[in-house]
Amino acid sequence: MILTNTTLNEKQTSYLIIGFLALFSAVYNIFIPLHGDEAYYWLWSHNLQGGYYDHAPMIAYFIALTNVISEAEWGIRLVNVICMSISALYIYKLTELIGDARKALNALVIFASVLLVQAGYTMTTPDSPLILFWTLTLYYGYKALFEDRTRYFLLAGLFLGAAMLSKYTGILLAVSLLLFMLFKRRDLFLDWRMYAAIVIASLVVSPMLWWNYQNDWISFTFQLEHGGSKSSEISLNTFFDFLGGQFLIFTPVFTGLLFYFLIKKRLFHTQSALFFIALSTAFPILFFLYKGLYTTMGLNYAAPAYIGAAIIVGWAVDEYGFRKWFKAGVIVAVLLSLIARIGMLFYLEIVQDRMYGNKEAVAIVAKHAKEGDAFYGNHLTVAALLSYYLPSHPDAQIPTRTRMSQYDLWKGGEPWKDGLYLGSHDPREKELKTLFEHVTLLETYTVPRGLDREKTFYIYRVEGAK
């Protein structure tokens, strides 16, 4: 195939965008303190297992790899930079297979500019490896289905297993692929290569399944309860909160275009390649919209759906002559992302108040520390931040009441030791006195929270476990 100058320019532009975002994000992340969840996952990376109470284990494996480079904030967040950059590259490659280089550049620009992905370049969560392996599964799944080569079936199985090892919602991609085969490729149910791919995916997730089996399926149970509701009563508030949030994270313009192309232009009835991508987008969104009728859904839950969404909108704006809408969408996306980026850098107490003040509070704990002290927090995020930001990276524990977490699985039967306790938001003196003979409030530290509120950290010395 002979490439035209236009194609070369579009490829070069795409690579420049990916390279610029990777470099910019790596530098930007130096200046943003860790979220407590990020510190929690960093702690996992020093305690590698087949699974964890809260999530599948892939995020811990990735952080363990980047720890070799650096364990500073930016080093932990190299996971995001790597995952998002490779995903962007393969979104370009997949869209080019379905359309052409111009449509591929459209899809890349959409993916790279939206608020959801810009946040993904900064916050280290299980969504980072999920987005990477979801994208790779789509790419090699497409190659397997439409180019019919054995190695692509095997690679698709490998990356699908890795997606499910990244986050349990990776199973939604497996269901999307199954639906596509039921609608368009029933012949594959008699093809040994599909079953080989299933075997490979199963082998990849087997450490997680074995860990859950050994721990009474505790992680699966937690996720079912966390994302479910005991009530059968429909809540339109949570439904519209989730739906409205999608217009924010993918921009009102691109979300509107996505629904328009899926519904009005009926992309489900166009070429099989677009149907394949549309299923990977529509099924997760519909699944979480349904769940949103009964309970609150995080805006990031449907994040992988927007991989296919970027491809669909990038393809369709050229195909149907929506270039003005595409440009408007990019402008809105860049503005929202810039506002969020600037806000994280200069107005963290407003944009992400749960990240604000933690590092400074831990520094106060360090000031009061004595040799041999144990360290305690009131929540998994506080305990993890103590372990991360204290110079000796000690193991911290949670003696007071809070939700169950990996800390409960790690805790042995040893009695509590003398040391320091860091609590956020509420004083815990009364509860601590049921656990220790002597509880002394050493210092409080109050910081802004949001536009007009405050949060207070409480530092106690606790001695004489009961």
Short mmCIF file of C-alpha atoms in Angstrom, two decimals:
data_model
loop_
_atom_site.label_atom_id
_atom_site.label_comp_id
_atom_site.label_asym_id
_atom_site.label_seq_id
_atom_site.Cartn_x
_atom_site.Cartn_y
_atom_site.Cartn_z
CA MET A 1 0.00 0.00 0.00
CA ILE A 2 1.38 3.40 -1.01
CA LEU A 3 0.68 6.12 1.55
CA THR A 4 -0.25 9.58 0.35
CA ASN A 5 1.28 12.73 1.79
CA THR A 6 -2.05 13.48 3.48
CA THR A 7 -2.01 10.10 5.22
CA LEU A 8 1.56 10.62 6.36
CA ASN A 9 0.70 14.05 7.75
CA GLU A 10 -2.28 12.69 9.65
CA LYS A 11 -0.19 9.87 11.08
CA GLN A 12 2.52 12.28 12.12
CA THR A 13 -0.06 14.59 13.70
CA SER A 14 -1.48 11.66 15.65
CA TYR A 15 1.91 10.59 16.93
CA LEU A 16 2.72 14.18 17.92
CA ILE A 17 -0.55 14.46 19.88
CA ILE A 18 0.13 11.19 21.71
CA GLY A 19 3.73 12.13 22.44
CA PHE A 20 2.85 15.63 23.62
CA LEU A 21 0.11 14.41 25.96
CA ALA A 22 2.37 11.73 27.40
CA LEU A 23 5.20 14.19 28.11
CA PHE A 24 2.89 16.93 29.37
CA SER A 25 1.03 14.55 31.71
CA ALA A 26 4.23 13.03 33.10
CA VAL A 27 5.47 16.50 34.04
CA TYR A 28 2.05 17.74 35.23
CA ASN A 29 1.67 14.76 37.56
CA ILE A 30 4.76 15.81 39.51
CA PHE A 31 2.77 18.65 41.07
CA ILE A 32 -0.40 16.77 42.09
CA PRO A 33 -0.43 14.96 45.47
CA LEU A 34 -1.68 11.40 45.62
CA HIS A 35 -5.32 10.60 46.15
CA GLY A 36 -5.82 8.15 49.01
CA ASP A 37 -7.03 5.49 46.57
CA GLU A 38 -3.78 5.85 44.60
CA ALA A 39 -1.76 5.35 47.79
CA TYR A 40 -3.92 2.30 48.54
CA TYR A 41 -3.12 0.75 45.14
CA TRP A 42 0.57 1.62 45.62
CA LEU A 43 0.42 -0.33 48.87
CA TRP A 44 -0.98 -3.29 46.93
CA SER A 45 2.02 -3.12 44.61
CA HIS A 46 4.21 -3.98 47.61
CA ASN A 47 1.90 -6.84 48.55
CA LEU A 48 1.26 -8.58 45.22
CA GLN A 49 -1.58 -11.11 45.26
CA GLY A 50 -3.96 -12.81 42.87
CA GLY A 51 -6.72 -10.48 43.99
CA TYR A 52 -7.77 -7.84 46.50
CA TYR A 53 -10.91 -7.15 48.49
CA ASP A 54 -11.83 -4.02 46.53
CA HIS A 55 -10.75 -4.78 42.97
CA ALA A 56 -9.06 -7.10 40.51
CA PRO A 57 -5.24 -7.05 40.80
CA MET A 58 -3.88 -5.66 37.52
CA ILE A 59 -3.43 -2.12 38.86
CA ALA A 60 -1.07 -3.46 41.53
CA TYR A 61 0.99 -5.31 38.92
CA PHE A 62 1.33 -2.19 36.78
CA ILE A 63 2.38 0.01 39.70
CA ALA A 64 4.91 -2.64 40.74
CA LEU A 65 6.48 -2.29 37.28
CA THR A 66 6.61 1.52 37.37
CA ASN A 67 8.02 1.38 40.92
CA VAL A 68 11.25 0.24 39.27
CA ILE A 69 11.46 3.69 37.63
CA SER A 70 10.17 5.81 40.51
CA GLU A 71 7.79 5.61 43.46
CA ALA A 72 7.18 9.36 43.44
CA GLU A 73 3.70 10.58 42.50
CA TRP A 74 4.66 10.96 38.86
CA GLY A 75 6.20 7.48 38.86
CA ILE A 76 3.02 5.84 40.12
CA ARG A 77 1.08 7.78 37.50
CA LEU A 78 3.30 6.52 34.70
CA VAL A 79 0.74 3.71 34.68
CA ASN A 80 -1.81 6.21 33.38
CA VAL A 81 0.52 7.80 30.87
CA ILE A 82 1.48 4.42 29.43
CA CYS A 83 -2.05 3.00 29.38
CA MET A 84 -3.70 6.08 27.87
CA SER A 85 -0.97 6.63 25.29
CA ILE A 86 -1.05 3.04 24.00
CA SER A 87 -4.86 3.15 23.99
CA ALA A 88 -4.81 6.34 21.93
CA LEU A 89 -2.43 4.74 19.43
CA TYR A 90 -4.64 1.68 18.99
CA ILE A 91 -7.80 3.77 18.72
CA TYR A 92 -6.10 5.50 15.78
CA LYS A 93 -5.07 2.15 14.25
CA LEU A 94 -8.51 0.58 14.67
CA THR A 95 -10.37 3.57 13.23
CA GLU A 96 -8.00 3.60 10.27
CA LEU A 97 -8.86 -0.05 9.60
CA ILE A 98 -12.58 0.75 9.62
CA GLY A 99 -12.35 4.07 7.77
CA ASP A 100 -9.29 6.04 6.76
CA ALA A 101 -6.51 8.17 8.25
CA ARG A 102 -8.69 11.29 8.51
CA LYS A 103 -11.40 9.46 10.44
CA ALA A 104 -8.68 7.90 12.59
CA LEU A 105 -7.27 11.32 13.46
CA ASN A 106 -10.78 12.49 14.34
CA ALA A 107 -11.20 9.58 16.76
CA LEU A 108 -7.81 10.18 18.33
CA VAL A 109 -8.50 13.89 18.84
CA ILE A 110 -11.87 13.11 20.45
CA PHE A 111 -10.35 10.51 22.79
CA ALA A 112 -7.39 12.70 23.74
CA SER A 113 -9.38 15.87 24.39
CA VAL A 114 -12.33 14.77 26.53
CA LEU A 115 -12.40 15.31 30.29
CA LEU A 116 -12.72 11.59 31.04
CA VAL A 117 -9.40 10.78 29.37
CA GLN A 118 -7.60 13.85 30.71
CA ALA A 119 -8.55 12.71 34.21
CA GLY A 120 -7.36 9.24 33.22
CA TYR A 121 -3.90 10.63 32.45
CA THR A 122 -3.66 11.83 36.08
CA MET A 123 -5.56 9.57 38.49
CA THR A 124 -4.19 6.05 38.90
CA THR A 125 -7.15 3.68 39.15
CA PRO A 126 -8.09 0.21 37.86
CA ASP A 127 -9.72 2.03 34.92
CA SER A 128 -6.26 2.75 33.47
CA PRO A 129 -5.29 -0.85 32.64
CA LEU A 130 -8.94 -1.63 31.86
CA ILE A 131 -9.02 1.03 29.14
CA LEU A 132 -5.71 -0.23 27.74
CA PHE A 133 -6.75 -3.88 27.52
CA TRP A 134 -10.30 -3.06 26.40
CA THR A 135 -8.79 -1.12 23.47
CA LEU A 136 -6.35 -3.91 22.61
CA THR A 137 -9.16 -6.49 22.77
CA LEU A 138 -11.27 -4.40 20.39
CA TYR A 139 -8.36 -4.04 17.98
CA TYR A 140 -7.33 -7.70 17.91
CA GLY A 141 -10.95 -8.84 18.16
CA TYR A 142 -11.67 -6.81 15.04
CA LYS A 143 -8.63 -8.31 13.30
CA ALA A 144 -9.76 -11.81 14.30
CA LEU A 145 -13.33 -11.32 13.13
CA PHE A 146 -12.64 -9.48 9.89
CA GLU A 147 -9.19 -10.74 8.86
CA ASP A 148 -9.73 -14.30 10.11
CA ARG A 149 -6.22 -15.11 11.35
CA THR A 150 -5.56 -17.51 14.19
CA ARG A 151 -2.99 -15.36 15.99
CA TYR A 152 -5.51 -12.53 16.30
CA PHE A 153 -8.02 -14.83 18.02
CA LEU A 154 -5.34 -15.82 20.51
CA LEU A 155 -4.26 -12.22 21.13
CA ALA A 156 -7.88 -11.14 21.56
CA GLY A 157 -8.33 -13.85 24.20
CA LEU A 158 -5.14 -12.78 25.96
CA PHE A 159 -6.14 -9.11 26.15
CA LEU A 160 -9.75 -9.88 27.07
CA GLY A 161 -8.47 -11.88 30.03
CA ALA A 162 -6.20 -8.97 30.96
CA ALA A 163 -9.18 -6.57 30.78
CA MET A 164 -11.13 -8.74 33.23
CA LEU A 165 -8.02 -8.98 35.42
CA SER A 166 -7.97 -5.17 35.44
CA LYS A 167 -11.53 -4.54 36.59
CA TYR A 168 -14.55 -6.78 36.95
CA THR A 169 -16.52 -4.66 34.49
CA GLY A 170 -14.26 -6.11 31.80
CA ILE A 171 -16.87 -8.88 31.65
CA LEU A 172 -19.13 -6.39 29.81
CA LEU A 173 -16.74 -6.49 26.86
CA ALA A 174 -16.90 -10.29 26.83
CA VAL A 175 -20.71 -10.07 26.70
CA SER A 176 -20.52 -7.48 23.89
CA LEU A 177 -18.30 -9.81 21.85
CA LEU A 178 -20.67 -12.71 22.50
CA LEU A 179 -23.64 -10.62 21.35
CA PHE A 180 -21.83 -9.68 18.16
CA MET A 181 -21.19 -13.33 17.37
CA LEU A 182 -24.82 -14.22 18.08
CA PHE A 183 -26.05 -11.50 15.73
CA LYS A 184 -23.42 -11.60 12.99
CA ARG A 185 -21.00 -14.54 13.29
CA ARG A 186 -22.75 -17.65 14.58
CA ASP A 187 -20.29 -19.69 12.55
CA LEU A 188 -17.65 -18.92 15.18
CA PHE A 189 -19.42 -21.13 17.70
CA LEU A 190 -18.11 -24.04 15.61
CA ASP A 191 -14.61 -22.56 15.26
CA TRP A 192 -11.92 -24.01 17.56
CA ARG A 193 -10.10 -20.68 17.58
CA MET A 194 -12.90 -18.99 19.51
CA TYR A 195 -12.67 -21.67 22.19
CA ALA A 196 -8.89 -21.35 22.24
CA ALA A 197 -9.34 -17.63 22.90
CA ILE A 198 -11.75 -18.42 25.75
CA VAL A 199 -9.24 -20.84 27.26
CA ILE A 200 -6.47 -18.22 27.10
CA ALA A 201 -8.72 -15.57 28.69
CA SER A 202 -9.67 -18.04 31.43
CA LEU A 203 -6.02 -18.82 32.15
CA VAL A 204 -5.23 -15.12 32.46
CA VAL A 205 -8.00 -14.55 35.03
CA SER A 206 -7.38 -17.83 36.89
CA PRO A 207 -5.15 -16.26 39.62
CA MET A 208 -7.99 -13.87 40.46
CA LEU A 209 -10.54 -16.68 40.50
CA TRP A 210 -8.30 -18.82 42.70
CA TRP A 211 -7.73 -15.95 45.14
CA ASN A 212 -11.46 -15.33 45.36
CA TYR A 213 -12.11 -19.03 45.89
CA GLN A 214 -9.59 -19.05 48.76
CA ASN A 215 -11.27 -15.98 50.29
CA ASP A 216 -14.90 -17.10 50.00
CA TRP A 217 -15.51 -14.97 46.86
CA ILE A 218 -15.29 -11.91 49.08
CA SER A 219 -14.23 -9.51 46.31
CA PHE A 220 -17.05 -10.55 43.99
CA THR A 221 -19.54 -10.19 46.85
CA PHE A 222 -18.25 -6.71 47.67
CA GLN A 223 -18.54 -5.54 44.07
CA LEU A 224 -22.06 -6.93 43.71
CA GLU A 225 -23.14 -5.09 46.85
CA HIS A 226 -21.14 -1.97 45.97
CA GLY A 227 -22.72 -1.64 42.52
CA GLY A 228 -26.14 -2.93 43.45
CA SER A 229 -29.14 -1.95 45.49
CA LYS A 230 -31.20 -3.88 48.00
CA SER A 231 -34.24 -1.84 47.01
CA SER A 232 -36.34 -2.47 43.91
CA GLU A 233 -37.63 1.09 43.97
CA ILE A 234 -36.71 3.12 40.88
CA SER A 235 -34.79 6.36 41.51
CA LEU A 236 -34.95 8.83 38.65
CA ASN A 237 -32.51 11.10 40.48
CA THR A 238 -29.65 8.60 40.33
CA PHE A 239 -30.56 7.69 36.75
CA PHE A 240 -30.43 11.28 35.50
CA ASP A 241 -27.36 12.06 37.61
CA PHE A 242 -25.50 9.29 35.79
CA LEU A 243 -26.92 10.16 32.38
CA GLY A 244 -26.16 13.86 32.82
CA GLY A 245 -22.66 13.04 33.98
CA GLN A 246 -21.95 11.30 30.68
CA PHE A 247 -22.60 14.59 28.89
CA LEU A 248 -19.93 16.15 31.09
CA ILE A 249 -17.14 13.57 30.87
CA PHE A 250 -17.53 13.05 27.09
CA THR A 251 -18.78 16.64 26.49
CA PRO A 252 -22.36 17.58 25.59
CA VAL A 253 -21.45 17.82 21.90
CA PHE A 254 -19.78 14.41 21.50
CA THR A 255 -22.32 12.63 23.72
CA GLY A 256 -25.14 14.19 21.72
CA LEU A 257 -23.48 13.17 18.45
CA LEU A 258 -22.91 9.64 19.77
CA PHE A 259 -26.60 9.15 20.61
CA TYR A 260 -27.63 10.76 17.34
CA PHE A 261 -25.46 8.46 15.24
CA LEU A 262 -26.43 5.35 17.19
CA ILE A 263 -30.17 6.05 17.16
CA LYS A 264 -30.99 8.35 14.23
CA LYS A 265 -28.38 7.03 11.79
CA ARG A 266 -28.90 3.48 13.06
CA LEU A 267 -25.28 2.44 13.04
CA PHE A 268 -26.39 -0.94 14.34
CA HIS A 269 -27.76 -1.59 10.85
CA THR A 270 -24.75 -0.41 8.87
CA GLN A 271 -21.58 -2.33 8.15
CA SER A 272 -20.62 -5.14 10.53
CA ALA A 273 -17.43 -3.36 11.62
CA LEU A 274 -19.40 -0.42 13.00
CA PHE A 275 -21.91 -2.77 14.59
CA PHE A 276 -18.99 -4.47 16.35
CA ILE A 277 -17.77 -1.13 17.76
CA ALA A 278 -21.29 0.13 18.53
CA LEU A 279 -22.05 -2.91 20.70
CA SER A 280 -18.92 -2.32 22.79
CA THR A 281 -20.20 1.22 23.39
CA ALA A 282 -23.95 0.84 23.76
CA PHE A 283 -24.03 -2.27 25.94
CA PRO A 284 -21.93 -0.88 28.85
CA ILE A 285 -23.76 2.46 28.75
CA LEU A 286 -27.17 0.77 28.75
CA PHE A 287 -26.07 -1.59 31.51
CA PHE A 288 -25.05 1.25 33.83
CA LEU A 289 -28.08 3.36 32.90
CA TYR A 290 -30.21 0.43 34.01
CA LYS A 291 -28.23 0.08 37.25
CA GLY A 292 -28.57 3.82 37.74
CA LEU A 293 -32.33 3.37 38.06
CA TYR A 294 -31.74 1.74 41.44
CA THR A 295 -28.53 3.11 42.90
CA THR A 296 -25.80 5.72 42.42
CA MET A 297 -23.34 4.94 39.63
CA GLY A 298 -19.86 6.48 39.43
CA LEU A 299 -19.34 8.56 36.31
CA ASN A 300 -16.24 6.51 35.49
CA TYR A 301 -18.06 3.17 35.50
CA ALA A 302 -18.86 3.34 31.79
CA ALA A 303 -15.43 4.77 30.89
CA PRO A 304 -14.41 1.95 28.47
CA ALA A 305 -17.57 2.55 26.44
CA TYR A 306 -16.06 5.82 25.24
CA ILE A 307 -13.25 4.03 23.45
CA GLY A 308 -15.79 2.82 20.90
CA ALA A 309 -17.65 6.13 21.19
CA ALA A 310 -14.57 8.06 20.04
CA ILE A 311 -14.25 5.71 17.06
CA ILE A 312 -17.95 5.99 16.15
CA VAL A 313 -18.09 9.77 16.39
CA GLY A 314 -14.70 10.16 14.67
CA TRP A 315 -15.90 7.98 11.78
CA ALA A 316 -19.38 9.47 11.51
CA VAL A 317 -18.57 13.19 11.58
CA ASP A 318 -16.67 12.72 8.33
CA GLU A 319 -19.10 10.25 6.82
CA TYR A 320 -22.16 12.44 7.40
CA GLY A 321 -20.57 15.88 7.05
CA PHE A 322 -20.62 17.00 10.68
CA ARG A 323 -17.24 18.75 10.62
CA LYS A 324 -18.56 21.93 12.26
CA TRP A 325 -20.03 19.92 15.11
CA PHE A 326 -16.75 18.03 15.42
CA LYS A 327 -14.78 21.28 15.73
CA ALA A 328 -17.29 22.62 18.29
CA GLY A 329 -16.95 19.40 20.27
CA VAL A 330 -13.17 19.65 20.31
CA ILE A 331 -13.31 23.27 21.50
CA VAL A 332 -15.73 22.37 24.32
CA ALA A 333 -13.66 19.29 25.27
CA VAL A 334 -10.40 21.23 25.40
CA LEU A 335 -11.97 24.04 27.45
CA LEU A 336 -13.44 21.60 29.99
CA SER A 337 -10.14 19.73 30.20
CA LEU A 338 -8.15 22.94 30.65
CA ILE A 339 -10.48 24.10 33.41
CA ALA A 340 -10.06 20.77 35.18
CA ARG A 341 -6.29 20.74 34.70
CA ILE A 342 -5.89 24.30 36.00
CA GLY A 343 -8.29 23.58 38.84
CA MET A 344 -6.32 20.50 39.92
CA LEU A 345 -3.11 22.50 39.86
CA PHE A 346 -4.24 25.70 41.61
CA TYR A 347 -7.65 25.04 43.21
CA LEU A 348 -7.36 21.45 44.43
CA GLU A 349 -9.45 22.17 47.54
CA ILE A 350 -12.38 22.96 45.22
CA VAL A 351 -11.88 20.55 42.33
CA GLN A 352 -10.80 17.50 44.33
CA ASP A 353 -11.00 18.31 48.03
CA ARG A 354 -10.37 14.70 49.09
CA MET A 355 -6.79 15.11 47.83
CA TYR A 356 -6.24 18.44 49.56
CA GLY A 357 -4.31 18.75 52.82
CA ASN A 358 -3.51 15.06 53.26
CA LYS A 359 0.21 15.34 52.57
CA GLU A 360 0.54 18.23 55.01
CA ALA A 361 -1.44 16.36 57.69
CA VAL A 362 0.90 13.37 57.38
CA ALA A 363 3.86 15.76 57.77
CA ILE A 364 2.39 16.86 61.10
CA VAL A 365 2.13 13.21 62.17
CA ALA A 366 5.79 12.74 61.24
CA LYS A 367 6.69 15.72 63.45
CA HIS A 368 5.17 13.98 66.49
CA ALA A 369 6.51 10.50 65.72
CA LYS A 370 8.81 8.65 68.12
CA GLU A 371 10.92 5.58 67.53
CA GLY A 372 8.82 2.44 67.69
CA ASP A 373 5.50 4.19 67.09
CA ALA A 374 2.72 2.38 65.26
CA PHE A 375 0.58 4.42 62.86
CA TYR A 376 -3.18 4.38 62.48
CA GLY A 377 -5.76 6.02 60.25
CA ASN A 378 -9.54 6.31 60.36
CA HIS A 379 -10.05 5.10 56.77
CA LEU A 380 -8.24 3.01 54.18
CA THR A 381 -7.22 6.13 52.26
CA VAL A 382 -5.79 7.82 55.36
CA ALA A 383 -3.90 4.69 56.41
CA ALA A 384 -2.50 4.28 52.90
CA LEU A 385 -1.41 7.93 52.74
CA LEU A 386 0.38 7.50 56.07
CA SER A 387 2.29 4.54 54.63
CA TYR A 388 3.13 6.44 51.46
CA TYR A 389 4.10 9.88 52.79
CA LEU A 390 5.81 8.96 56.07
CA PRO A 391 9.56 8.70 55.40
CA SER A 392 9.93 5.08 56.56
CA HIS A 393 6.81 3.89 54.67
CA PRO A 394 5.52 2.00 57.72
CA ASP A 395 2.58 -0.39 57.70
CA ALA A 396 -0.47 1.45 59.03
CA GLN A 397 -3.67 -0.01 60.44
CA ILE A 398 -7.30 1.04 60.99
CA PRO A 399 -8.44 0.39 64.58
CA THR A 400 -11.69 2.39 64.46
CA ARG A 401 -14.94 1.62 62.65
CA THR A 402 -14.94 2.02 58.87
CA ARG A 403 -15.97 0.04 55.84
CA MET A 404 -14.26 -3.30 55.21
CA SER A 405 -11.18 -3.23 53.00
CA GLN A 406 -7.96 -5.08 52.22
CA TYR A 407 -6.69 -3.92 55.62
CA ASP A 408 -9.11 -6.33 57.31
CA LEU A 409 -7.60 -9.23 55.35
CA TRP A 410 -4.04 -8.18 56.19
CA LYS A 411 -4.65 -7.58 59.90
CA GLY A 412 -3.40 -10.40 62.12
CA GLY A 413 -4.42 -11.11 65.67
CA GLU A 414 -1.76 -8.90 67.23
CA PRO A 415 -2.84 -6.34 69.86
CA TRP A 416 -2.73 -2.65 69.02
CA LYS A 417 0.55 -0.91 69.82
CA ASP A 418 1.32 2.55 71.14
CA GLY A 419 1.57 5.17 68.44
CA LEU A 420 -0.12 7.93 66.47
CA TYR A 421 -3.61 8.08 65.00
CA LEU A 422 -4.62 10.38 62.13
CA GLY A 423 -8.33 10.98 61.67
CA SER A 424 -10.05 13.18 59.13
CA HIS A 425 -13.37 15.05 59.35
CA ASP A 426 -14.57 13.88 62.79
CA PRO A 427 -12.91 13.59 66.21
CA ARG A 428 -12.49 9.95 67.29
CA GLU A 429 -11.44 10.41 70.91
CA LYS A 430 -14.45 8.63 72.39
CA GLU A 431 -14.06 5.57 70.17
CA LEU A 432 -10.28 5.46 70.66
CA LYS A 433 -10.76 5.40 74.43
CA THR A 434 -12.58 2.09 74.07
CA LEU A 435 -9.39 0.68 72.50
CA PHE A 436 -6.60 2.46 74.42
CA GLU A 437 -6.05 3.47 78.04
CA HIS A 438 -4.57 6.84 77.14
CA VAL A 439 -5.71 9.00 74.22
CA THR A 440 -4.20 12.48 73.83
CA LEU A 441 -5.15 14.99 71.14
CA LEU A 442 -1.80 16.41 70.02
CA GLU A 443 -2.86 18.75 67.25
CA THR A 444 -5.58 19.61 64.77
CA TYR A 445 -5.11 20.83 61.23
CA THR A 446 -7.94 22.56 59.34
CA VAL A 447 -7.98 23.21 55.58
CA PRO A 448 -10.56 24.54 53.11
CA ARG A 449 -12.97 22.06 51.55
CA GLY A 450 -14.90 23.13 48.51
CA LEU A 451 -15.99 26.74 48.16
CA ASP A 452 -17.21 27.46 51.67
CA ARG A 453 -16.52 24.47 53.93
CA GLU A 454 -13.60 23.11 55.94
CA LYS A 455 -12.23 19.74 56.95
CA THR A 456 -10.18 19.08 60.04
CA PHE A 457 -7.51 16.47 60.68
CA TYR A 458 -7.04 15.17 64.24
CA ILE A 459 -3.71 13.78 65.41
CA TYR A 460 -3.82 11.65 68.56
CA ARG A 461 -1.24 9.80 70.58
CA VAL A 462 -2.68 6.46 71.72
CA GLU A 463 -1.11 4.27 74.41
CA GLY A 464 -1.96 1.19 76.41
CA ALA A 465 -4.11 -1.06 74.25
CA LYS A 466 -7.04 -2.56 76.16
#
